[in-house]
């Protein structure tokens, strides 16, 4: 896998992990944290937990598959990204309305409240 693809995959898994972490098993959470958050190698994780590299690899692959399955069904990440995009567009429109302070103020209020709802 090329470096940009690896970085994109890591970012996606980390985002999915943020949404679906409670739905994973303890071992899946632990191995994903070590591998994707802490940048441990398969060998380092295997040594830490006294299991084979293959076992670690299989747990990580299974956890990735589970995360993607949850996203396919629940679409939480997709909805979050769509909302973030719309908020960004709303902010851009507000900026383009220079001189219309009442409209800009209302748009910024809406944007701020939507961000609070989304937890952004």
Coordinates of C-alpha atoms in Angstrom, one line a residue:
X1 CA 0.0 0.0 0.0
X2 CA 1.3 3.5 -0.9
X3 CA 1.9 6.0 1.8
X4 CA -1.1 8.3 1.0
X5 CA -3.4 5.3 0.9
X6 CA -2.0 4.1 4.2
X7 CA -2.5 7.5 5.8
X8 CA -6.1 7.7 4.4
X9 CA -6.9 4.3 5.7
X10 CA -5.5 5.1 9.2
X11 CA -7.5 8.3 9.3
X12 CA -10.7 6.5 8.3
X13 CA -10.2 3.7 10.8
X14 CA -9.5 6.3 13.6
X15 CA -12.7 8.1 12.7
X16 CA -14.7 4.9 12.6
X17 CA -13.2 3.9 15.9
X18 CA -14.3 7.2 17.4
X19 CA -17.9 6.5 16.4
X20 CA -18.1 2.7 17.0
X21 CA -15.5 2.0 19.8
X22 CA -18.1 0.9 22.3
X23 CA -19.4 -1.8 19.9
X24 CA -16.0 -3.5 19.6
X25 CA -14.7 -6.2 21.9
X26 CA -12.1 -5.3 24.5
X27 CA -9.3 -7.0 22.5
X28 CA -10.4 -5.4 19.3
X29 CA -10.3 -1.9 21.0
X30 CA -7.0 -2.6 22.5
X31 CA -5.3 -3.9 19.4
X32 CA -6.7 -1.1 17.2
X33 CA -5.5 1.5 19.7
X34 CA -2.1 0.1 19.8
X35 CA -1.8 -0.3 16.0
X36 CA -3.6 2.8 14.7
X37 CA -3.4 5.3 17.6
X38 CA 0.0 4.5 19.1
X39 CA 1.7 3.2 15.9
X40 CA 2.9 -0.1 17.3
X41 CA 3.9 -2.8 14.9
X42 CA 2.2 -6.1 14.7
X43 CA 5.4 -7.6 16.3
X44 CA 5.4 -5.1 19.2
X45 CA 1.7 -5.8 19.9
X46 CA 2.3 -9.6 19.7
X47 CA 5.2 -9.4 22.1
X48 CA 3.2 -7.2 24.5
X49 CA 0.3 -9.7 24.6
X50 CA 2.4 -12.9 24.1
X51 CA 0.5 -13.9 21.0
X52 CA 1.6 -14.5 17.4
X53 CA 1.8 -11.7 14.9
X54 CA -0.7 -13.6 12.8
X55 CA -3.2 -13.5 15.8
X56 CA -2.7 -9.7 16.1
X57 CA -3.2 -9.2 12.4
X58 CA -6.4 -11.3 12.3
X59 CA -7.8 -9.4 15.3
X60 CA -7.1 -6.1 13.6
X61 CA -8.4 -7.1 10.3
X62 CA -11.6 -8.5 11.9
X63 CA -12.0 -5.2 13.9
X64 CA -11.6 -3.2 10.7
X65 CA -14.2 -5.3 9.0
X66 CA -16.6 -4.8 11.9
X67 CA -16.1 -1.1 11.9
X68 CA -16.8 -0.9 8.2
X69 CA -19.9 -3.1 8.7
X70 CA -21.2 -0.8 11.3
X71 CA -20.6 2.2 9.1
X72 CA -22.3 0.6 6.2
X73 CA -25.4 0.0 8.3
X74 CA -25.5 3.1 10.5
X75 CA -23.7 5.7 8.4
X76 CA -22.6 7.8 11.4
X77 CA -19.3 8.9 9.8
X78 CA -20.9 9.7 6.5
X79 CA -23.6 11.8 8.2
X80 CA -20.9 13.6 10.3
X81 CA -18.8 14.4 7.2
X82 CA -21.9 15.6 5.3
X83 CA -22.9 17.9 8.2
X84 CA -19.4 19.2 8.5
X85 CA -19.4 20.0 4.8
X86 CA -22.7 21.8 5.0
X87 CA -21.6 23.8 8.0
X88 CA -18.4 24.8 6.1
X89 CA -20.6 25.9 3.1
X90 CA -22.9 27.8 5.5
X91 CA -19.9 29.6 7.0
X92 CA -18.6 30.5 3.5
X93 CA -22.0 32.0 2.5
X94 CA -22.0 34.0 5.7
X95 CA -18.6 35.4 4.8
X96 CA -19.7 36.3 1.3
X97 CA -22.5 38.5 2.6
X98 CA -20.4 41.3 3.8
X99 CA -22.5 44.4 4.6
X100 CA -25.6 42.4 5.5
X101 CA -24.8 42.2 9.2
X102 CA -28.2 40.9 10.3
X103 CA -28.2 38.0 7.8
X104 CA -24.6 37.2 8.6
X105 CA -25.3 37.2 12.3
X106 CA -28.2 34.9 11.9
X107 CA -26.2 32.5 9.7
X108 CA -23.4 32.4 12.2
X109 CA -25.9 31.7 15.0
X110 CA -27.4 28.8 13.1
X111 CA -23.9 27.5 12.3
X112 CA -22.8 27.7 15.9
X113 CA -25.9 26.0 17.2
X114 CA -25.5 23.2 14.6
X115 CA -21.9 22.7 15.6
X116 CA -23.0 22.5 19.3
X117 CA -25.6 19.8 18.4
X118 CA -23.0 17.8 16.4
X119 CA -20.4 18.2 19.2
X120 CA -17.9 19.8 16.9

